[in-house]
Every structure is written in C-alpha cells, then in structure tokens.
Tab-separated table of C-alpha atoms in Angstrom:
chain	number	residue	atom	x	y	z
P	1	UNK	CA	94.425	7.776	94.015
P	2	UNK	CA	94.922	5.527	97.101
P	3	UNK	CA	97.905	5.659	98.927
P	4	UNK	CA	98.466	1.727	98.296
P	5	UNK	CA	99.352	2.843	94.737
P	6	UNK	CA	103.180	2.008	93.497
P	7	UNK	CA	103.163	5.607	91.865
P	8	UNK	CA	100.058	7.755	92.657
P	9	UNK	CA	99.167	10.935	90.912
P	10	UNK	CA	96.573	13.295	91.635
P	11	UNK	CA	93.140	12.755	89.823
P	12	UNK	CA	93.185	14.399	86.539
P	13	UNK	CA	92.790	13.548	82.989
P	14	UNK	CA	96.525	13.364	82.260
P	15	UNK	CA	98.380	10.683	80.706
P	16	UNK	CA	100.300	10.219	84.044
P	17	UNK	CA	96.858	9.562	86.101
P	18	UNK	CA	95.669	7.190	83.693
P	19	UNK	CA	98.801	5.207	84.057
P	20	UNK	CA	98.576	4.839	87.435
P	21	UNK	CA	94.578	4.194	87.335
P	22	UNK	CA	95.441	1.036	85.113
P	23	UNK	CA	98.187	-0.006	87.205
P	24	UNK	CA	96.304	0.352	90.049
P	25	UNK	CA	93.185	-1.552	88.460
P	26	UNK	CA	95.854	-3.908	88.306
P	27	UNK	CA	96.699	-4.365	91.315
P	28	UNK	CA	93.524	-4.522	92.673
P	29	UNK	CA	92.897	-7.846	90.603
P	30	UNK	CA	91.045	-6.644	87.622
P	31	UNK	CA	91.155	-8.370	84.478
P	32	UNK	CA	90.965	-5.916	81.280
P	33	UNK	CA	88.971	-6.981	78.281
P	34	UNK	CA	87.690	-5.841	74.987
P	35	UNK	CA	83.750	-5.232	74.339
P	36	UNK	CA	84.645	-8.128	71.207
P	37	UNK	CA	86.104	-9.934	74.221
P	38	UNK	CA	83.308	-9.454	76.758
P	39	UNK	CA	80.527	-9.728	73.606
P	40	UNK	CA	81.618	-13.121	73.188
P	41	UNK	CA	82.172	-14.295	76.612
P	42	UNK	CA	80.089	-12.732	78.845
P	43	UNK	CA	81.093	-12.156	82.659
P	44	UNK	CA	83.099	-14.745	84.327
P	45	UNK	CA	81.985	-15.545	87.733
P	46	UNK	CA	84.310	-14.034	90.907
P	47	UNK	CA	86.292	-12.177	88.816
P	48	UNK	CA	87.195	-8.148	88.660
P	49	UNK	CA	86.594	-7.100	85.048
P	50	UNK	CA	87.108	-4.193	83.429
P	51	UNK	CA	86.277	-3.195	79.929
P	52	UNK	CA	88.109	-0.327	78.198
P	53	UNK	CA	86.458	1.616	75.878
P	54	UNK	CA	87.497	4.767	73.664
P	55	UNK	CA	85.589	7.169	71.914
P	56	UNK	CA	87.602	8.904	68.972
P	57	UNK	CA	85.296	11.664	68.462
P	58	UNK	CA	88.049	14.718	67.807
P	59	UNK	CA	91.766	14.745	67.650
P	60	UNK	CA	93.140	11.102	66.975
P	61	UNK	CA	96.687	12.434	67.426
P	62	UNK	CA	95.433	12.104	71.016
P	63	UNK	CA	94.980	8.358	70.731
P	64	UNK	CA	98.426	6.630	70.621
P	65	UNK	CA	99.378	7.755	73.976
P	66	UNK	CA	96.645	6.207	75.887
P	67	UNK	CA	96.906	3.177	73.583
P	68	UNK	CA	100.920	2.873	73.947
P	69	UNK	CA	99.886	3.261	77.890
P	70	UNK	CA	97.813	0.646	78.109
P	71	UNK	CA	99.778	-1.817	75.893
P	72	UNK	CA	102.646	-1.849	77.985
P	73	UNK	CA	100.738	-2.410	80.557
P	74	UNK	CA	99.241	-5.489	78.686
P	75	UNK	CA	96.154	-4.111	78.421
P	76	UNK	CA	93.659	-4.213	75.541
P	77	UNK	CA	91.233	-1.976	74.627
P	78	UNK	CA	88.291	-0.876	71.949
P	79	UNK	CA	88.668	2.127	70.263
P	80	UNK	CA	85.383	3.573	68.108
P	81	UNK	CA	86.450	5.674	65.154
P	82	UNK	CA	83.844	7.858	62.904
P	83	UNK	CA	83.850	7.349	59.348
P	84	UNK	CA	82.263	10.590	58.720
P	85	UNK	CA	83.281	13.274	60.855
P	86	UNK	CA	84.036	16.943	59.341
P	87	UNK	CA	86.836	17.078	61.830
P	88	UNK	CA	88.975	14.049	61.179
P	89	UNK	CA	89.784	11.671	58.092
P	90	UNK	CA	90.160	8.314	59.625
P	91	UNK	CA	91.721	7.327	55.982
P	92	UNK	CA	94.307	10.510	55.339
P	93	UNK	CA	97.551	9.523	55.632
P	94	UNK	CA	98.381	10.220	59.610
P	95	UNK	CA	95.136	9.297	60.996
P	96	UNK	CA	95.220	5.846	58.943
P	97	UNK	CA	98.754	4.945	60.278
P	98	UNK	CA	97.742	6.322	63.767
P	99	UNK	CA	94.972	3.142	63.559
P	100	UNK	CA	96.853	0.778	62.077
P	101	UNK	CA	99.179	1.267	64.791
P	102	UNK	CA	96.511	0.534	67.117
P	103	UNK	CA	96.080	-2.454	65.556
P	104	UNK	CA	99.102	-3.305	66.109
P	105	UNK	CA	99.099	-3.083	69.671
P	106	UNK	CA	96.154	-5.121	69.498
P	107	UNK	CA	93.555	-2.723	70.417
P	108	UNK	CA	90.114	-3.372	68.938
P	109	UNK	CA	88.856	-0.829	66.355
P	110	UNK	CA	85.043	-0.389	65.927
P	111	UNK	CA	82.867	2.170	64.000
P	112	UNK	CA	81.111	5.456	65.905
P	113	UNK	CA	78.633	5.606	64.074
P	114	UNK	CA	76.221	8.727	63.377
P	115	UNK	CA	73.146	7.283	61.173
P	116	UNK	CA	70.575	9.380	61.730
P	117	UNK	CA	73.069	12.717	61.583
P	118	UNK	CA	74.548	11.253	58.090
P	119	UNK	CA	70.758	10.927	57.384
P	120	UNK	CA	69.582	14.187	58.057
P	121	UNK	CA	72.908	15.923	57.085
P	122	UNK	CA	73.348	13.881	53.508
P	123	UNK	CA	70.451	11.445	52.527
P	124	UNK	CA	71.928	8.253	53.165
P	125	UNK	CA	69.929	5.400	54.164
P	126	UNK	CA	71.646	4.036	57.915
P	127	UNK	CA	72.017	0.660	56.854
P	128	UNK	CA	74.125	1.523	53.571
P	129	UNK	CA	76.084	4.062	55.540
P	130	UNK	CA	77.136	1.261	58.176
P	131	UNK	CA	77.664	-1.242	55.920
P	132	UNK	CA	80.145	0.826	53.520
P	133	UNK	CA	81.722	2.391	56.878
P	134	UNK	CA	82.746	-0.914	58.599
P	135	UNK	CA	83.627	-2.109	54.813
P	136	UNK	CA	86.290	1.109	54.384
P	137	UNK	CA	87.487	0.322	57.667
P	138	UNK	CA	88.289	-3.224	57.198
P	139	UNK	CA	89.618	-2.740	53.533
P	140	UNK	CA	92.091	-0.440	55.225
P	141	UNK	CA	93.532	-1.746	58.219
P	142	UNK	CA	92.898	-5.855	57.578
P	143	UNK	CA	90.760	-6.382	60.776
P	144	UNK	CA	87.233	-7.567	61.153
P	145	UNK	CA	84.832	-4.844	62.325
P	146	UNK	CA	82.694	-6.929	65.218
P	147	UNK	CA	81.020	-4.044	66.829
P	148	UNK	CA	79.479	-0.298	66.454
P	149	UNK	CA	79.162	2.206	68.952
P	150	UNK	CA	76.591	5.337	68.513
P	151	UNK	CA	78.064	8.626	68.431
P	152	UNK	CA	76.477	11.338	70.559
P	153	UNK	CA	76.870	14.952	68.601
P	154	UNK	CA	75.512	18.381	69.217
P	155	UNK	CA	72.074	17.903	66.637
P	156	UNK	CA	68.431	17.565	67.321
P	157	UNK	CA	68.987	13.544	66.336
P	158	UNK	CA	69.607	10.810	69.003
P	159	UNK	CA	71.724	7.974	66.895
P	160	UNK	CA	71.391	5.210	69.887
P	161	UNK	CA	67.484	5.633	68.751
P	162	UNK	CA	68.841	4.226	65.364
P	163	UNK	CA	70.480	1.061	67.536
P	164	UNK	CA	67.452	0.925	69.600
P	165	UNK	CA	65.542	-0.527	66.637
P	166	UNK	CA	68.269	-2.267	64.297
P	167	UNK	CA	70.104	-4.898	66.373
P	168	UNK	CA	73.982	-4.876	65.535
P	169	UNK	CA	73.228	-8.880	64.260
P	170	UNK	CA	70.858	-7.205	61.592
P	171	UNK	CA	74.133	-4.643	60.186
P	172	UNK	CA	75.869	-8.063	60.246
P	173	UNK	CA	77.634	-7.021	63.734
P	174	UNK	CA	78.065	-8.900	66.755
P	175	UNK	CA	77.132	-5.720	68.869
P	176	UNK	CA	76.208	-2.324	69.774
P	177	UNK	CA	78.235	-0.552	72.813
P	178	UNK	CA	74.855	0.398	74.779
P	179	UNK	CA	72.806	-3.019	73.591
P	180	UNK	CA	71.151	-5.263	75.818
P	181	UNK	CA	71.890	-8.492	73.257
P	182	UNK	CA	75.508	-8.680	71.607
P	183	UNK	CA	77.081	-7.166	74.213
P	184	UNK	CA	74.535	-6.798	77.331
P	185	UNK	CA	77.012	-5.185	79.594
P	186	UNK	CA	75.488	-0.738	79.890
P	187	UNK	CA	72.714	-1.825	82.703
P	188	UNK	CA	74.669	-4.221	84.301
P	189	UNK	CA	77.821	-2.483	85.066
P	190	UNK	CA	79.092	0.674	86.891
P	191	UNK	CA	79.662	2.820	83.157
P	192	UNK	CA	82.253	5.306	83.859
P	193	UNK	CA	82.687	7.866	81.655
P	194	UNK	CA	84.765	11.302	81.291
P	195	UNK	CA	82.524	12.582	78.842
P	196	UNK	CA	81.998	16.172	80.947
P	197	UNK	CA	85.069	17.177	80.561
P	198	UNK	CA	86.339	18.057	83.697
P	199	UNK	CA	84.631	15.688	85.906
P	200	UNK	CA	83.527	11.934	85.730
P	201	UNK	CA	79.838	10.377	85.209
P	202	UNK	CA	78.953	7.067	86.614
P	203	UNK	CA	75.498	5.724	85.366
P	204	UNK	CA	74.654	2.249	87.571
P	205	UNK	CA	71.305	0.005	85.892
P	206	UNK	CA	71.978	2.002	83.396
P	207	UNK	CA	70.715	5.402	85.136
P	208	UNK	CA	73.067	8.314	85.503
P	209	UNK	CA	74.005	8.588	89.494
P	210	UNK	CA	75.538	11.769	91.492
P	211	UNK	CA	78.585	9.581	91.750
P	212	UNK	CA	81.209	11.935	90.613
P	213	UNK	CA	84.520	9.757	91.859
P	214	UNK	CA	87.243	8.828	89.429
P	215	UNK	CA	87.689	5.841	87.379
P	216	UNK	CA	90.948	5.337	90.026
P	217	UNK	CA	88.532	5.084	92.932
P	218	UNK	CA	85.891	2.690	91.131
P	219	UNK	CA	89.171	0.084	90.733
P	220	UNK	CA	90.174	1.505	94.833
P	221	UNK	CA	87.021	-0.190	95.723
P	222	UNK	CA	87.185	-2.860	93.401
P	223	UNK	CA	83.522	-2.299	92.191
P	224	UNK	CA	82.736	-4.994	89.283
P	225	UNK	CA	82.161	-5.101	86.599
P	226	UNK	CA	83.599	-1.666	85.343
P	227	UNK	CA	82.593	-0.439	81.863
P	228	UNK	CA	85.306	2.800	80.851
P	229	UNK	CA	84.489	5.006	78.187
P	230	UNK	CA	87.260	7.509	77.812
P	231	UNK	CA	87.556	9.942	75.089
P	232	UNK	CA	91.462	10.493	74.087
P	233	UNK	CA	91.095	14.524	73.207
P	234	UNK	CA	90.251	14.906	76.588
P	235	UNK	CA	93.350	13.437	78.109
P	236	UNK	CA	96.834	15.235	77.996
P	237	UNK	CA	100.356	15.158	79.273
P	238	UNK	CA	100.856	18.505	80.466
P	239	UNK	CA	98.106	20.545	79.854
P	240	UNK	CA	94.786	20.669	77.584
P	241	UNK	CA	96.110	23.152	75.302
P	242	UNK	CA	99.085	21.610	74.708
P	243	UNK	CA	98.946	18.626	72.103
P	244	UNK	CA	101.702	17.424	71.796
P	245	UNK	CA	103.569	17.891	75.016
C-alpha cells in the first residue's frame, strides 16, 4: 500500500489490508456504491467510483467481518448468496442471522445463482429455480432481491451462459452482475477480483489482463471506475486456517 496511507499494511488478503485498502480508496476520492446503486444510476461524470461486490460461495461465518469493516467505514456493499449450495444453508439458523445482519448494515443481498448446475444436478427448470430462490430470500430477510449474480463452480456447465440468454428483466430482476443491460458496468470497468486465491485478477473491456496489482494499488492510482469482487472465505485475520481468529 502507498506510503500516503494513514495506516498501511502489507498486501494480503487479511482483514487488516482490506481496511486500509477502503480507507485508502477513501482517501483517494472514491465514492463506494452498490451494483442496485450503480444499476440504477449509471456512472456519474468526474467522479472516482467504486463498486463492492461479494461472492458468498463457502464459509459465510467469513462474511460479517468484511461487512462490519466496511460499514464503519460507511461503506456499502452487495453481497451474492447461493440458495443451493451443499456447503452452506443460507436459511439455518446462523447463516440466516449472519444475513440479516448484513441487512442491517445496509449491505445489499443478491442471489448466486447456479441454473444450469441445479439443472443438471436436480431437474429443475432455471427460471422456477430463480424465481423460488430470490422468493425464499426475500420471505426471510424482508428485502427486495434487485439483482443475480452467476456462480462459477467446478462442473462441465458455464451458468453466465444461462444469463447470456435470459436478461435479469425477464426473471423479473433489474440485473445480472456480468450484463451489458441492467447493470452494464463488467466491460467498462477495471474488474478486480481475488478469485485465485493468492493473487489478484484484473480483466479491463472485459478481457482478463497480466495485471496482477492489488485492489490497494488500483485506488493508489485512482483508476475509475473500479468493479471489486471479493470472496469473504478467502480473507482472514490472522491466518487462512484460522477462522475465527
């Protein structure tokens, strides 16, 4: 992190390095918005803007830490939860009050959705799996569901093929995290993602670059606009291993 930081850290995925990357975003001048947010108002001329994005694809123990994180610092963010994962319950009793308290933050909450896995997996049509998904979701936790993100897994099946050819307006959404409609942001932005593990991806027009450099040094040199997709399991305060410490 640059030196100009109030508290800098060394680049890593812990909780302490993400403070500082949001603190330093900032400083730099960004303003931090929702994909709801930026789906409904589009870019705003001259101005730094970030949109936070989160990917709950294991372990949503890991999520209140980054969310607590970037409320105090005043910062909103989206966070996609799956509906039908074999390694989490979004509605047993920890993981429900884990989102609710999201919600209460007043972090976004959107579906990851798998359509094509359910599909292949389980028989269920896509449409009738999103539809009762974003309806479970909203029964519990007394939000509207605006948007739907597709959920990369390790199976022969490519969900965001799904998206390609149902627009989110069709599933009665305003948008789809990688659409070029509802939300329109993926080819127009620097898309920074974690999503290697242990080193960051940044696809620009939408093309994946050899740009390996931090989410702290795309705010350092206040490159706009700034789409973030961070996945919470990843991110830890001491070490990988250790959960809860």
């Amino acid at each position: 992190m640059s030196a100009a930081s109030a508290t800098p850290s060394p680049c890593s995925y812990r909780h302490e390095h993400f403070r500082d990357t949001l603190a330093l975003g900032l400083e730099r001048g960004y303003t931090f918005r929702t994909c709801a947010d930026y789906a409904a108002k589009g870019p705003v001329p001259e101005q730094l803007l970030a949109v936070m994005r989160h990917d709950i694809d294991l372990m949503p123990e890991r999520a209140p830490a980054m969310a607590l994180i970037e409320a105090e610092l005043g910062i909103q963010a989206t966070y996609f939860v799956r509906v039908h994962a074999n390694e989490y319950n979004p509605f047993g009793h920890e993981t429900l009050a884990i989102l609710r308290d999201l919600v209460d933050m007043g972090h976004e909450i959107g579906l990851h959705a798998e359509p094509l896995d359910l599909q292949a997996s389980a028989g269920v049509e896509p449409v009738r799996a999103i539809r009762a998904s974003v309806a479970a979701l909203e029964g519990v936790l007394d939000v509207e569901i605006e948007g739907v993100a597709s959920h990369n897994d390790i199976t022969p099946d490519n969900n965001l093929d799904y998206f390609r050819r149902t627009p989110a307006a069709d599933l009665g959404l305003s948008y789809e995290a990688y659409d070029d409609s509802g939300l329109d942001l993926f080819a127009k932005s620097h898309y920074v993602t974690d999503g290697h593990f242990w080193y960051w991806r940044t696809f620009k027009g939408g093309e994946l670059t050899e740009d390996r450099s931090c989410l702290c040094e795309h705010f350092d040199a206040r490159r706009a606009p700034v789409y973030a997709l961070l996945h919470p399991h990843l991110w830890f305060a001491k070490h990988f291993q250790r959960v809860n410490h």
